[in-house]
Coordinates of C-alpha atoms and ligand atoms in Angstrom, one line a residue:
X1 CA 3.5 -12.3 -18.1
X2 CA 6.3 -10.7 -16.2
X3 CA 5.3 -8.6 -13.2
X4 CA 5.6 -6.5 -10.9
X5 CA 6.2 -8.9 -7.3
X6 CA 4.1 -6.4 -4.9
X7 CA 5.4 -3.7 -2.6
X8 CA 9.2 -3.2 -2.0
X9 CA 9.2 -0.1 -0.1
X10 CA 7.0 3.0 0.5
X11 CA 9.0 6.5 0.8
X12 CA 7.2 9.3 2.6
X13 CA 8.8 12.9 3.4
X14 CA 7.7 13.8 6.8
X15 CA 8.4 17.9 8.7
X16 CA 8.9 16.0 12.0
X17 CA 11.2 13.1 11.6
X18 CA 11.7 12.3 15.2
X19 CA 8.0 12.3 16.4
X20 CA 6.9 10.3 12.9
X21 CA 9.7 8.2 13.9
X22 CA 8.9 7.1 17.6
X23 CA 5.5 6.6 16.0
X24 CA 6.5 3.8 14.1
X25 CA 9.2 3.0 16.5
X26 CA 7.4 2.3 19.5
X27 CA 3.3 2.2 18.6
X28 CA 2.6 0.9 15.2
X29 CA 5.2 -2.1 16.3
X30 CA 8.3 -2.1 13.1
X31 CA 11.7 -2.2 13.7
X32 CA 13.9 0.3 13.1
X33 CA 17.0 -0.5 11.0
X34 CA 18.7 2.6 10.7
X35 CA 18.3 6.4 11.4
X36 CA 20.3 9.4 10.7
X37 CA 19.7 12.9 10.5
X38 CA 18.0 12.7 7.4
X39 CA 16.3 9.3 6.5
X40 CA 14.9 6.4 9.0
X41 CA 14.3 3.1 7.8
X42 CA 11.8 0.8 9.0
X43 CA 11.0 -2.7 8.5
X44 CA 7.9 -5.2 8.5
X45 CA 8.4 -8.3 10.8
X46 CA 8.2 -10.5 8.1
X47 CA 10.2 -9.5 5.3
X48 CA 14.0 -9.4 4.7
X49 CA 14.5 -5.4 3.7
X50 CA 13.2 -2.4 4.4
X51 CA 9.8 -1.5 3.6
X52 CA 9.2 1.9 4.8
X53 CA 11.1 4.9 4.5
X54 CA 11.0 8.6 5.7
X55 CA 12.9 11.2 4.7
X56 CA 12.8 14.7 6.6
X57 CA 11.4 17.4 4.4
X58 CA 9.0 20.3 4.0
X59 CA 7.2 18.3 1.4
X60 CA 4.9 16.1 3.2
X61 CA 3.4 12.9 1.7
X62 CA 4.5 10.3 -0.7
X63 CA 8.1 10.5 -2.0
X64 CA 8.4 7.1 -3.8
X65 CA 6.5 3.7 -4.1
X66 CA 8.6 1.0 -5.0
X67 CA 7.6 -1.9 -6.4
X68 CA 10.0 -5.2 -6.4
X69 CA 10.3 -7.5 -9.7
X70 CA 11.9 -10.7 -9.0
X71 CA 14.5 -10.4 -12.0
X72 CA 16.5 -8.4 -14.3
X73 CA 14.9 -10.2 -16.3
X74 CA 11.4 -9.1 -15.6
X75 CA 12.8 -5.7 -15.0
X76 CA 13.9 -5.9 -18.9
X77 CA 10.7 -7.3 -20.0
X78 CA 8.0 -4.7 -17.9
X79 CA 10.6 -1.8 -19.0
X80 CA 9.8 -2.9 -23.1
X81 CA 6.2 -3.2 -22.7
X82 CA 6.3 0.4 -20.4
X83 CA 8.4 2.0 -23.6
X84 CA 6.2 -0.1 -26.4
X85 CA 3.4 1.6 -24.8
X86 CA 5.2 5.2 -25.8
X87 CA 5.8 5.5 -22.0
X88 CA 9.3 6.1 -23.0
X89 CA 9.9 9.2 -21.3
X90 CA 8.9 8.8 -18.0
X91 CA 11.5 6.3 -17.7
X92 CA 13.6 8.9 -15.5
X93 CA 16.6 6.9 -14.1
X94 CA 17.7 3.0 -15.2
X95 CA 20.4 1.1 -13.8
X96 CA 20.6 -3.2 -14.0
X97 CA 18.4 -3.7 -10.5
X98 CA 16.1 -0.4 -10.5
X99 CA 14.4 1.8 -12.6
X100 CA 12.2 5.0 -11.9
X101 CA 9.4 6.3 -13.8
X102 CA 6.8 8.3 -12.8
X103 CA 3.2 7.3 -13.5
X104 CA 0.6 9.5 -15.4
X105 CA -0.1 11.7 -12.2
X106 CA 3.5 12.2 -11.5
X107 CA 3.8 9.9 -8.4
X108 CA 7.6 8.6 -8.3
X109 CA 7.9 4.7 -9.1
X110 CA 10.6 2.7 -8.8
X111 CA 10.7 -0.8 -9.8
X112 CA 13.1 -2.6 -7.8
X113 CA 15.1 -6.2 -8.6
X114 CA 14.3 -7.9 -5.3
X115 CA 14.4 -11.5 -5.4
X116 CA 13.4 -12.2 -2.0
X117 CA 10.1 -9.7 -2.3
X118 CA 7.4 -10.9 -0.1
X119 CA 7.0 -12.8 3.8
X120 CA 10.1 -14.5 4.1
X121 CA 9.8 -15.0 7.4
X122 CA 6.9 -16.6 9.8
X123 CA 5.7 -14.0 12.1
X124 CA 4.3 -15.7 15.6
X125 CA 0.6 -14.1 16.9
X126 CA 0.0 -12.2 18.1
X127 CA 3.0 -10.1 16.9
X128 CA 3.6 -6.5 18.0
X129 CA 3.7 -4.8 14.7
X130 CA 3.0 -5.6 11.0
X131 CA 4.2 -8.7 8.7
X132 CA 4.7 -6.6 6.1
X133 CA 3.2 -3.6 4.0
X134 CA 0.2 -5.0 2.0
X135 CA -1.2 -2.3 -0.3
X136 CA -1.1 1.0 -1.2
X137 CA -4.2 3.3 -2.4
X138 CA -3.5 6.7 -4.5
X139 CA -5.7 9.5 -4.9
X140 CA -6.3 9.9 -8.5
X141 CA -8.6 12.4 -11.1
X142 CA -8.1 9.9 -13.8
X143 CA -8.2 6.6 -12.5
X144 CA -8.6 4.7 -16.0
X145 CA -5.5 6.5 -17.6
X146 CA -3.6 5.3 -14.1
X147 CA -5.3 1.7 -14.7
X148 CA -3.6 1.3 -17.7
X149 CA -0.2 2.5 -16.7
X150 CA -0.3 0.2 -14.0
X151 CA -1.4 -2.8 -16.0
X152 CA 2.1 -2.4 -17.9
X153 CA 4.0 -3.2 -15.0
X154 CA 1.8 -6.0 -14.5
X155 CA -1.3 -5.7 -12.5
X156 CA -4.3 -7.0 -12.9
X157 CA -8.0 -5.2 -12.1
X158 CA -9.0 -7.4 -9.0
X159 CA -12.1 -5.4 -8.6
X160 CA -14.1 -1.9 -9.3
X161 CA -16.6 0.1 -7.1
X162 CA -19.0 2.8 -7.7
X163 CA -17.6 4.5 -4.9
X164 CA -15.2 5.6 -7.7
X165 CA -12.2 2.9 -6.8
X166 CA -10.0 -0.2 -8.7
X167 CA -8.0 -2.5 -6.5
X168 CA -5.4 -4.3 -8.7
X169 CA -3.8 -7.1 -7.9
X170 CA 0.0 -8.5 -8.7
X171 CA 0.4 -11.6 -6.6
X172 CA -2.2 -13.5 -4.5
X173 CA -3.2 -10.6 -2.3
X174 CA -6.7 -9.4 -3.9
X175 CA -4.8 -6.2 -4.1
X176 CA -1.4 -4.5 -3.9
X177 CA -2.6 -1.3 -5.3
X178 CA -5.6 0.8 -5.2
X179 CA -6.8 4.1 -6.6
X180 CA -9.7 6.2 -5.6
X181 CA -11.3 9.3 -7.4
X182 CA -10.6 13.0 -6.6
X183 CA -11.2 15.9 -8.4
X184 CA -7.8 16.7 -8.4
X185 CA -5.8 15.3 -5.6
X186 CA -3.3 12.9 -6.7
X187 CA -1.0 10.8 -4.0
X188 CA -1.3 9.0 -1.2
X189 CA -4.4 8.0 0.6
X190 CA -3.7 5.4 2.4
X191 CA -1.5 2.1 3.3
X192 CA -1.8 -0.7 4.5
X193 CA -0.3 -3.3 7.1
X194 CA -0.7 -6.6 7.1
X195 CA -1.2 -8.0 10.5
X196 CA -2.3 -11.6 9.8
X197 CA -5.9 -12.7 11.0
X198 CA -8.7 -11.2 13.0
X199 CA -6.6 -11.9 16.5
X200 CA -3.9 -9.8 14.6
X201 CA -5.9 -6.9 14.1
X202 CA -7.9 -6.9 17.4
X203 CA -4.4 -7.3 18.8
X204 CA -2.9 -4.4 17.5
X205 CA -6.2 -2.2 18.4
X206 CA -5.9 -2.8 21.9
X207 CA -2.0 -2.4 21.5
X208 CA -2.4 1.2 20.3
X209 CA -5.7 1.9 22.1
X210 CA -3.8 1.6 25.4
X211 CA -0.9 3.8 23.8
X212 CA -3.4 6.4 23.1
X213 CA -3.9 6.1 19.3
X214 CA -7.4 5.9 18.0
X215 CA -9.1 3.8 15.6
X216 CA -10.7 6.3 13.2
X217 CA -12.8 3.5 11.1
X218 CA -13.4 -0.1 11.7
X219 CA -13.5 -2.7 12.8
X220 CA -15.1 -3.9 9.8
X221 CA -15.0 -6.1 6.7
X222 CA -14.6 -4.9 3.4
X223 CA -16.3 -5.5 0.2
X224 CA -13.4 -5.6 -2.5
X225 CA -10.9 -8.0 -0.8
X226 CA -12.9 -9.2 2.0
X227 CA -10.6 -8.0 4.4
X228 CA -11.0 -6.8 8.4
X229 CA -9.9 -3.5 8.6
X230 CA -8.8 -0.4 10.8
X231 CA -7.7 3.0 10.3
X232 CA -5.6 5.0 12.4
X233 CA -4.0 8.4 11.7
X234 CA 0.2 8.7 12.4
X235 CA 1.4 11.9 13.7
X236 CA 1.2 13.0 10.4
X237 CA -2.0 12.9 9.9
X238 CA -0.9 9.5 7.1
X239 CA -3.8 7.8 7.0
X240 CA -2.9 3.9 8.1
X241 CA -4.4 0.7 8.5
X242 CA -4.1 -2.4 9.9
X243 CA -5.8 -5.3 8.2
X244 CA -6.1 -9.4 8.4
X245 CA -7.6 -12.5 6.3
X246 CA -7.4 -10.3 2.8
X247 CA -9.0 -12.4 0.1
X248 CA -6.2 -14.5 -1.7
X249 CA -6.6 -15.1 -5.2
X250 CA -4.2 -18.1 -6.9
X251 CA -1.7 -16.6 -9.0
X252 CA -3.0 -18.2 -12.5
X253 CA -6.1 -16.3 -12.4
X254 CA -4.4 -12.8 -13.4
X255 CA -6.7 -11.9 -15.3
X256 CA -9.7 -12.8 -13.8
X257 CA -13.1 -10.8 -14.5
X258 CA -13.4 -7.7 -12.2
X259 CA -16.1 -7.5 -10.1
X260 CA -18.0 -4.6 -9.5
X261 CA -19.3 -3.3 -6.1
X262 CA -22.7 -1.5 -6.9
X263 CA -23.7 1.7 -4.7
X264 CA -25.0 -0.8 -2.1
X265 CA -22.0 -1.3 -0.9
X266 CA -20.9 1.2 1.6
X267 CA -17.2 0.0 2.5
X268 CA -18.6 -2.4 5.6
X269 CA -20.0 -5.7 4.8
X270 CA -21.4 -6.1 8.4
X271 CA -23.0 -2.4 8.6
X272 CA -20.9 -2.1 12.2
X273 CA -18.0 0.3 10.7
X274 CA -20.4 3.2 9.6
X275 CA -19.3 5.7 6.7
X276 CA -15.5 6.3 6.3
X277 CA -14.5 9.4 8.5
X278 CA -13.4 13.4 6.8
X279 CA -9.9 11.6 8.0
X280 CA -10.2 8.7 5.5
X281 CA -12.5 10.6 2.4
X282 CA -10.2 13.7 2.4
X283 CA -13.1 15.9 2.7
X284 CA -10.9 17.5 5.6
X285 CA -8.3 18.6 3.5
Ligands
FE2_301 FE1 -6.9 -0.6 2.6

């Protein structure tokens, strides 16, 4: 089936441009590519383009996720199936390498032809700074209708928890997108950077430790995906995490059979982590 390649590029509007900006710049270790009064671009060690973007504006929070497709071709095909599905009209802009639509809570996406989506590059440890951006997880009030959208453009229900969340998957990482309930709240809750194995994340904890920026959750090991996480808030208050050894699944098993994490599970395998903070549940919003 053709689909979606994985994460392209996240856009974020942000009120202070400059402080976001040295954030990035100088603590959470990407390099940026170009800056202007308006829009700063930032890039992942280990890919070939841009893969986070902010734009100043009095709009905080997510302006776009783009996802890449690898072809015109699969652009075409995802593009049928999104109309076939009388998605039609949220097709908002269309030109031969991107499209935008908005998904059923009215996040912008853009799918984006991008041939050379992914690590393209080796990325030494311990490296100062991600290897690329791994997933994305959306608030959502109705995570089966956003599900389905999803599935159009070609992801695949990795897992489900009864925490209220659905990782889907669209390559080998266990998940590229997430969603998690809200009564209400739609957009960005968190994303996440990949940073390689458990030296990667350790290193980057000591890294912004010493620079003054706190882990709010973690270390720990996640359930759905198996991976070693962190969370640490940006200057605007973005919720963001660095994470190694996610659970790789081969790429003929879309569509396997989800699991499903009972109530037991409480986000830490190991029982180290201890509840998600107010700054990763939202409840301080
Ligand atoms: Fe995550």
């Amino acid at each position: 089936m053709n689909r979606v390649a994985g994460i392209h590029r996240i856009a974020l509007q942000v009120g202070n441009l400059d402080q976001v900006s040295r954030f990035y710049r100088d603590l959470w270790g990407m390099e940026l590519v170009r800056a202007d009064a308006q829009e700063h671009q930032f890039r992942s060690h280990g890919v070939a383009e841009p893969d986070l973007v902010f734009h100043a504006g009095p709009k905080a929070g997510l302006e776009y996720l783009a996802l890449a497709v690898r072809s015109a071709a699969d652009l075409d095909a995802i593009l049928a199936r999104v109309e076939k599905a009388g998605h039609k009209g949220l097709i908002a802009e269309r030109s031969d390498r991107e499209a935008t639509l908005r998904d059923p809570d009215g996040n912008l996406v853009k799918l984006v032809v991008a041939p050379k989506a992914g690590l393209v590059r080796e990325v030494a440890e311990p490296a100062q700074g991600p290897r690329k951006i791994g997933h994305i997880v959306l608030w959502t009030p109705q995570r089966e209708v956003m599900e389905k959208f999803y599935a159009l453009l070609g992801l695949g229900v990795s897992d489900r928890t009864a925490r209220g969340m659905s990782f889907m998957r669209c390559n080998t990482d266990h998940h590229s997108v997430a969603f998690v309930d809200s009564k209400g709240k739609t957009g960005l809750q968190h994303i996440a950077f990949d940073v390689g194995t458990l030296d990667g994340v350790m290193h980057q904890k000591a890294r912004l430790e010493a620079g003054g920026v706190p882990c709010v959750w973690g270390l720990g090991r996640h359930g759905p995906g198996n991976n070693l996480f962190t969370y640490y808030l940006d200057p605007a208050k973005t919720c963001i995490e660095f994470y190694g050894e996610l659970e790789q699944i081969p790429d003929g098993e879309i569509p396997p059979e989800p699991r499903y994490w009972g109530p037991e599970h409480k986000g830490d395998q190991w029982g180290l982590a201890g509840p998600p903070p107010a700054a990763f549940t939202g409840e301080a919003h």
